[in-house]
PDB file of C-alpha atoms in Angstrom:
ATOM      1  CA  UNK Q   1      86.658  22.061 -23.384  1.00  0.00           C
ATOM      2  CA  UNK Q   2      84.819  19.895 -26.534  1.00  0.00           C
ATOM      3  CA  UNK Q   3      83.593  16.755 -26.039  1.00  0.00           C
ATOM      4  CA  UNK Q   4      87.230  15.395 -28.008  1.00  0.00           C
ATOM      5  CA  UNK Q   5      89.034  17.246 -24.447  1.00  0.00           C
ATOM      6  CA  UNK Q   6      86.119  15.747 -22.088  1.00  0.00           C
ATOM      7  CA  UNK Q   7      87.014  12.380 -23.419  1.00  0.00           C
ATOM      8  CA  UNK Q   8      90.597  12.832 -23.308  1.00  0.00           C
ATOM      9  CA  UNK Q   9      90.917  13.637 -19.875  1.00  0.00           C
ATOM     10  CA  UNK Q  10      88.665  11.525 -19.159  1.00  0.00           C
ATOM     11  CA  UNK Q  11      91.307   8.316 -20.721  1.00  0.00           C
ATOM     12  CA  UNK Q  12      93.739  10.026 -18.847  1.00  0.00           C
ATOM     13  CA  UNK Q  13      91.011   9.443 -15.393  1.00  0.00           C
ATOM     14  CA  UNK Q  14      90.744   5.324 -16.053  1.00  0.00           C
ATOM     15  CA  UNK Q  15      94.021   5.344 -16.797  1.00  0.00           C
ATOM     16  CA  UNK Q  16      95.224   6.902 -13.321  1.00  0.00           C
ATOM     17  CA  UNK Q  17      92.265   4.788 -11.528  1.00  0.00           C
ATOM     18  CA  UNK Q  18      93.649   1.363 -13.522  1.00  0.00           C
ATOM     19  CA  UNK Q  19      96.999   2.174 -11.288  1.00  0.00           C
ATOM     20  CA  UNK Q  20      95.901   2.683  -7.986  1.00  0.00           C
ATOM     21  CA  UNK Q  21      94.066  -0.352  -8.671  1.00  0.00           C
ATOM     22  CA  UNK Q  22      97.292  -2.837  -9.678  1.00  0.00           C
ATOM     23  CA  UNK Q  23      98.994  -0.633  -6.966  1.00  0.00           C
ATOM     24  CA  UNK Q  24      96.288  -1.743  -4.689  1.00  0.00           C
ATOM     25  CA  UNK Q  25      96.264  -5.165  -5.493  1.00  0.00           C
ATOM     26  CA  UNK Q  26      99.740  -5.176  -4.120  1.00  0.00           C
ATOM     27  CA  UNK Q  27     101.748  -5.338  -6.818  1.00  0.00           C
ATOM     28  CA  UNK Q  28     104.487  -3.445  -7.219  1.00  0.00           C
ATOM     29  CA  UNK Q  29     104.711  -0.315  -9.724  1.00  0.00           C
ATOM     30  CA  UNK Q  30     107.827  -1.520 -10.904  1.00  0.00           C
ATOM     31  CA  UNK Q  31     105.924  -4.754 -12.109  1.00  0.00           C
ATOM     32  CA  UNK Q  32     102.625  -2.495 -13.471  1.00  0.00           C
ATOM     33  CA  UNK Q  33     102.844  -3.037 -17.393  1.00  0.00           C
ATOM     34  CA  UNK Q  34     101.424  -1.025 -19.420  1.00  0.00           C
ATOM     35  CA  UNK Q  35      99.343  -3.375 -21.197  1.00  0.00           C
ATOM     36  CA  UNK Q  36      97.695  -4.491 -17.634  1.00  0.00           C
ATOM     37  CA  UNK Q  37      96.958  -0.277 -16.657  1.00  0.00           C
ATOM     38  CA  UNK Q  38      95.495  -0.556 -20.118  1.00  0.00           C
ATOM     39  CA  UNK Q  39      93.840  -3.437 -19.578  1.00  0.00           C
ATOM     40  CA  UNK Q  40      92.533  -2.038 -16.218  1.00  0.00           C
ATOM     41  CA  UNK Q  41      91.619  -0.213 -17.946  1.00  0.00           C
ATOM     42  CA  UNK Q  42      89.355  -0.949 -20.837  1.00  0.00           C
ATOM     43  CA  UNK Q  43      91.495   0.730 -22.979  1.00  0.00           C
ATOM     44  CA  UNK Q  44      93.732   0.802 -26.157  1.00  0.00           C
ATOM     45  CA  UNK Q  45      97.498   1.102 -25.719  1.00  0.00           C
ATOM     46  CA  UNK Q  46      96.794   4.188 -28.538  1.00  0.00           C
ATOM     47  CA  UNK Q  47      95.111   5.540 -26.083  1.00  0.00           C
ATOM     48  CA  UNK Q  48      96.952   5.175 -22.803  1.00  0.00           C
ATOM     49  CA  UNK Q  49     100.381   6.889 -25.341  1.00  0.00           C
ATOM     50  CA  UNK Q  50      97.660   9.662 -26.947  1.00  0.00           C
ATOM     51  CA  UNK Q  51      97.863  10.715 -23.120  1.00  0.00           C
ATOM     52  CA  UNK Q  52     100.690   9.712 -21.903  1.00  0.00           C
ATOM     53  CA  UNK Q  53     104.433   9.269 -23.194  1.00  0.00           C
ATOM     54  CA  UNK Q  54     106.067   6.847 -20.154  1.00  0.00           C
ATOM     55  CA  UNK Q  55     104.298   4.938 -17.557  1.00  0.00           C
ATOM     56  CA  UNK Q  56     106.220   8.194 -15.335  1.00  0.00           C
ATOM     57  CA  UNK Q  57     104.618  10.352 -17.364  1.00  0.00           C
ATOM     58  CA  UNK Q  58     100.998   8.337 -15.579  1.00  0.00           C
ATOM     59  CA  UNK Q  59     102.518   8.504 -12.396  1.00  0.00           C
ATOM     60  CA  UNK Q  60     103.800  12.327 -12.601  1.00  0.00           C
ATOM     61  CA  UNK Q  61      99.896  13.352 -13.579  1.00  0.00           C
ATOM     62  CA  UNK Q  62      98.843  11.301 -10.503  1.00  0.00           C
ATOM     63  CA  UNK Q  63     100.963  13.090  -8.268  1.00  0.00           C
ATOM     64  CA  UNK Q  64      99.945  16.404  -9.969  1.00  0.00           C
ATOM     65  CA  UNK Q  65      96.383  15.432  -9.498  1.00  0.00           C
ATOM     66  CA  UNK Q  66      96.675  15.106  -5.311  1.00  0.00           C
ATOM     67  CA  UNK Q  67      99.219  18.894  -5.534  1.00  0.00           C
ATOM     68  CA  UNK Q  68      97.309  20.896  -8.040  1.00  0.00           C
ATOM     69  CA  UNK Q  69      94.234  18.739  -5.419  1.00  0.00           C
ATOM     70  CA  UNK Q  70      95.140  20.521  -2.078  1.00  0.00           C
ATOM     71  CA  UNK Q  71      96.595  23.960  -3.862  1.00  0.00           C
ATOM     72  CA  UNK Q  72      92.991  23.663  -5.117  1.00  0.00           C
ATOM     73  CA  UNK Q  73      91.400  23.021  -1.637  1.00  0.00           C
ATOM     74  CA  UNK Q  74      93.793  24.882   0.059  1.00  0.00           C
ATOM     75  CA  UNK Q  75      92.466  28.553  -2.290  1.00  0.00           C
ATOM     76  CA  UNK Q  76      88.641  28.072  -0.870  1.00  0.00           C
ATOM     77  CA  UNK Q  77      89.470  27.136   2.419  1.00  0.00           C
ATOM     78  CA  UNK Q  78      91.603  30.589   2.397  1.00  0.00           C
ATOM     79  CA  UNK Q  79      89.361  33.073   0.956  1.00  0.00           C
ATOM     80  CA  UNK Q  80      88.564  36.033   2.268  1.00  0.00           C
ATOM     81  CA  UNK Q  81      90.789  35.921   4.961  1.00  0.00           C
ATOM     82  CA  UNK Q  82      92.982  38.651   5.451  1.00  0.00           C
ATOM     83  CA  UNK Q  83      95.485  37.644   5.402  1.00  0.00           C
ATOM     84  CA  UNK Q  84      96.041  34.207   5.425  1.00  0.00           C
ATOM     85  CA  UNK Q  85      97.616  33.259   8.932  1.00  0.00           C
ATOM     86  CA  UNK Q  86      99.777  30.233   9.162  1.00  0.00           C
ATOM     87  CA  UNK Q  87      98.330  27.861  11.559  1.00  0.00           C
ATOM     88  CA  UNK Q  88      94.569  28.168   9.654  1.00  0.00           C
ATOM     89  CA  UNK Q  89      97.487  26.495   6.582  1.00  0.00           C
ATOM     90  CA  UNK Q  90      98.617  23.825   8.255  1.00  0.00           C
ATOM     91  CA  UNK Q  91      95.177  22.972   9.771  1.00  0.00           C
ATOM     92  CA  UNK Q  92      94.697  22.680   6.601  1.00  0.00           C
ATOM     93  CA  UNK Q  93      97.279  21.287   5.256  1.00  0.00           C
ATOM     94  CA  UNK Q  94      96.684  17.986   7.632  1.00  0.00           C
ATOM     95  CA  UNK Q  95      93.695  17.686   7.475  1.00  0.00           C
ATOM     96  CA  UNK Q  96      93.463  17.605   3.147  1.00  0.00           C
ATOM     97  CA  UNK Q  97      96.329  14.834   3.587  1.00  0.00           C
ATOM     98  CA  UNK Q  98      94.158  13.073   5.843  1.00  0.00           C
ATOM     99  CA  UNK Q  99      91.571  12.904   3.417  1.00  0.00           C
ATOM    100  CA  UNK Q 100      94.233  11.162   1.162  1.00  0.00           C
ATOM    101  CA  UNK Q 101      95.194   8.651   3.362  1.00  0.00           C
ATOM    102  CA  UNK Q 102      95.168   5.791   1.625  1.00  0.00           C
ATOM    103  CA  UNK Q 103      96.456   7.062  -1.550  1.00  0.00           C
ATOM    104  CA  UNK Q 104      99.112   8.863   0.464  1.00  0.00           C
ATOM    105  CA  UNK Q 105      99.998   5.545   2.365  1.00  0.00           C
ATOM    106  CA  UNK Q 106     100.048   3.248  -1.101  1.00  0.00           C
ATOM    107  CA  UNK Q 107     102.717   6.048  -2.233  1.00  0.00           C
ATOM    108  CA  UNK Q 108     104.810   5.833   0.361  1.00  0.00           C
ATOM    109  CA  UNK Q 109     104.686   1.766   0.102  1.00  0.00           C
ATOM    110  CA  UNK Q 110     105.514   1.418  -3.884  1.00  0.00           C
ATOM    111  CA  UNK Q 111     107.862   3.926  -3.054  1.00  0.00           C
ATOM    112  CA  UNK Q 112     106.522   6.869  -4.841  1.00  0.00           C
ATOM    113  CA  UNK Q 113     106.607   9.779  -2.149  1.00  0.00           C
ATOM    114  CA  UNK Q 114     109.716  11.582  -3.217  1.00  0.00           C
ATOM    115  CA  UNK Q 115     108.269  11.492  -7.123  1.00  0.00           C
ATOM    116  CA  UNK Q 116     105.056  13.478  -5.626  1.00  0.00           C
ATOM    117  CA  UNK Q 117     107.489  16.038  -3.057  1.00  0.00           C
ATOM    118  CA  UNK Q 118     109.450  16.426  -6.398  1.00  0.00           C
ATOM    119  CA  UNK Q 119     106.394  17.325  -8.766  1.00  0.00           C
ATOM    120  CA  UNK Q 120     105.332  19.394  -5.236  1.00  0.00           C
ATOM    121  CA  UNK Q 121     108.847  21.178  -5.702  1.00  0.00           C
ATOM    122  CA  UNK Q 122     108.445  21.683  -9.885  1.00  0.00           C
ATOM    123  CA  UNK Q 123     105.195  23.629  -9.095  1.00  0.00           C
ATOM    124  CA  UNK Q 124     105.858  24.972  -5.671  1.00  0.00           C
ATOM    125  CA  UNK Q 125     107.032  28.742  -6.695  1.00  0.00           C
ATOM    126  CA  UNK Q 126     104.187  29.471  -9.258  1.00  0.00           C
ATOM    127  CA  UNK Q 127     101.867  28.428  -6.415  1.00  0.00           C
ATOM    128  CA  UNK Q 128     103.154  30.034  -3.706  1.00  0.00           C
ATOM    129  CA  UNK Q 129     102.931  33.557  -5.945  1.00  0.00           C
ATOM    130  CA  UNK Q 130      99.462  32.976  -6.480  1.00  0.00           C
ATOM    131  CA  UNK Q 131      98.601  32.020  -2.774  1.00  0.00           C
ATOM    132  CA  UNK Q 132      99.858  35.371  -1.254  1.00  0.00           C
ATOM    133  CA  UNK Q 133     100.435  34.934   2.945  1.00  0.00           C
ATOM    134  CA  UNK Q 134     101.860  37.422   4.921  1.00  0.00           C
ATOM    135  CA  UNK Q 135     104.948  34.511   6.337  1.00  0.00           C
ATOM    136  CA  UNK Q 136     105.796  34.195   2.996  1.00  0.00           C
ATOM    137  CA  UNK Q 137     109.650  35.186   2.111  1.00  0.00           C
ATOM    138  CA  UNK Q 138     109.495  37.549  -1.106  1.00  0.00           C
ATOM    139  CA  UNK Q 139     112.821  37.818  -3.377  1.00  0.00           C
ATOM    140  CA  UNK Q 140     113.294  35.778  -6.503  1.00  0.00           C
ATOM    141  CA  UNK Q 141     112.144  32.619  -8.059  1.00  0.00           C
ATOM    142  CA  UNK Q 142     115.905  31.509  -7.290  1.00  0.00           C
ATOM    143  CA  UNK Q 143     115.364  32.825  -4.026  1.00  0.00           C
ATOM    144  CA  UNK Q 144     111.821  31.142  -3.990  1.00  0.00           C
ATOM    145  CA  UNK Q 145     112.527  28.101  -5.098  1.00  0.00           C
ATOM    146  CA  UNK Q 146     115.172  27.832  -1.919  1.00  0.00           C
ATOM    147  CA  UNK Q 147     113.044  29.213   0.750  1.00  0.00           C
ATOM    148  CA  UNK Q 148     110.398  25.930  -1.607  1.00  0.00           C
ATOM    149  CA  UNK Q 149     112.694  23.823  -0.564  1.00  0.00           C
ATOM    150  CA  UNK Q 150     113.491  23.721   3.035  1.00  0.00           C
ATOM    151  CA  UNK Q 151     109.635  24.464   4.035  1.00  0.00           C
ATOM    152  CA  UNK Q 152     108.086  21.939   1.630  1.00  0.00           C
ATOM    153  CA  UNK Q 153     110.937  19.279   2.630  1.00  0.00           C
ATOM    154  CA  UNK Q 154     109.815  20.203   5.882  1.00  0.00           C
ATOM    155  CA  UNK Q 155     106.124  19.782   5.333  1.00  0.00           C
ATOM    156  CA  UNK Q 156     106.633  16.437   2.849  1.00  0.00           C
ATOM    157  CA  UNK Q 157     108.687  14.747   5.586  1.00  0.00           C
ATOM    158  CA  UNK Q 158     106.469  15.516   8.715  1.00  0.00           C
ATOM    159  CA  UNK Q 159     103.650  14.241   6.446  1.00  0.00           C
ATOM    160  CA  UNK Q 160     105.673  10.900   5.234  1.00  0.00           C
ATOM    161  CA  UNK Q 161     106.877  10.072   8.913  1.00  0.00           C
ATOM    162  CA  UNK Q 162     103.333  10.745  10.131  1.00  0.00           C
ATOM    163  CA  UNK Q 163     100.632   8.627   7.182  1.00  0.00           C
ATOM    164  CA  UNK Q 164     103.914   5.974   7.653  1.00  0.00           C
ATOM    165  CA  UNK Q 165     102.671   4.302  11.468  1.00  0.00           C
ATOM    166  CA  UNK Q 166     100.132   2.262  10.983  1.00  0.00           C
ATOM    167  CA  UNK Q 167      98.305   3.758  13.574  1.00  0.00           C
ATOM    168  CA  UNK Q 168      98.872   7.416  12.514  1.00  0.00           C
ATOM    169  CA  UNK Q 169      97.921  10.740  15.366  1.00  0.00           C
ATOM    170  CA  UNK Q 170      95.110  12.654  14.671  1.00  0.00           C
ATOM    171  CA  UNK Q 171      95.763  16.076  12.406  1.00  0.00           C
ATOM    172  CA  UNK Q 172      94.949  17.964  15.344  1.00  0.00           C
ATOM    173  CA  UNK Q 173      97.736  16.293  17.173  1.00  0.00           C
ATOM    174  CA  UNK Q 174     100.675  15.982  14.694  1.00  0.00           C
ATOM    175  CA  UNK Q 175      99.416  20.049  13.968  1.00  0.00           C
ATOM    176  CA  UNK Q 176     100.117  21.334  17.424  1.00  0.00           C
ATOM    177  CA  UNK Q 177     103.191  18.835  17.538  1.00  0.00           C
ATOM    178  CA  UNK Q 178     104.677  20.225  14.142  1.00  0.00           C
ATOM    179  CA  UNK Q 179     103.672  23.925  15.549  1.00  0.00           C
ATOM    180  CA  UNK Q 180     105.752  23.782  19.030  1.00  0.00           C
ATOM    181  CA  UNK Q 181     108.110  22.650  16.717  1.00  0.00           C
ATOM    182  CA  UNK Q 182     108.419  25.180  14.110  1.00  0.00           C
ATOM    183  CA  UNK Q 183     107.585  27.868  17.424  1.00  0.00           C
ATOM    184  CA  UNK Q 184     111.174  26.525  18.877  1.00  0.00           C
ATOM    185  CA  UNK Q 185     112.732  26.871  15.497  1.00  0.00           C
ATOM    186  CA  UNK Q 186     111.643  30.769  15.154  1.00  0.00           C
ATOM    187  CA  UNK Q 187     112.565  31.473  18.255  1.00  0.00           C
ATOM    188  CA  UNK Q 188     116.300  30.020  18.094  1.00  0.00           C
ATOM    189  CA  UNK Q 189     116.688  32.020  14.483  1.00  0.00           C
ATOM    190  CA  UNK Q 190     114.918  34.912  17.035  1.00  0.00           C
ATOM    191  CA  UNK Q 191     117.586  34.611  18.699  1.00  0.00           C
ATOM    192  CA  UNK Q 192     120.791  33.635  16.726  1.00  0.00           C
ATOM    193  CA  UNK Q 193     120.175  37.157  14.743  1.00  0.00           C
TER     194      UNK Q 193
END
């Protein structure tokens, strides 16, 4: 990566940080203008429009950063583990998002959690294929997309319910409850066949 590319990447990060700062101050994301974002980032509007077409693109970039960071941390945490267990993956899911809870809670308050979920879903099939696990279902991209929509929807709805609480349980506690529920679901599916 050359100096120009590094600077462009840094500018994007400053714009993301500025948006988050403005939302943390209590401003509704719908009321935050591009002018406010660039002033907070101490950048020009021209720099903003070189990086993003719209404020929505900036929000999607923030959401993609979060989901990419999660996926990369999951790959690091499970490197060398064969097979990768569902429990290990689940433990990492809750631990990672607990560490990001302030930002996730901010997205929930701002009505942006569904954007995070949408960005995650768009990239899910590619990430699913890069992360082989014995409990992953095989199939066409379309089939895997349905499976991921089901699984990811469950996980992200648990995430939203968990972190939207004033006093959320620990990652270990919510994982225990979720594992018990998934176990019951798996047993009921097994009995219905």
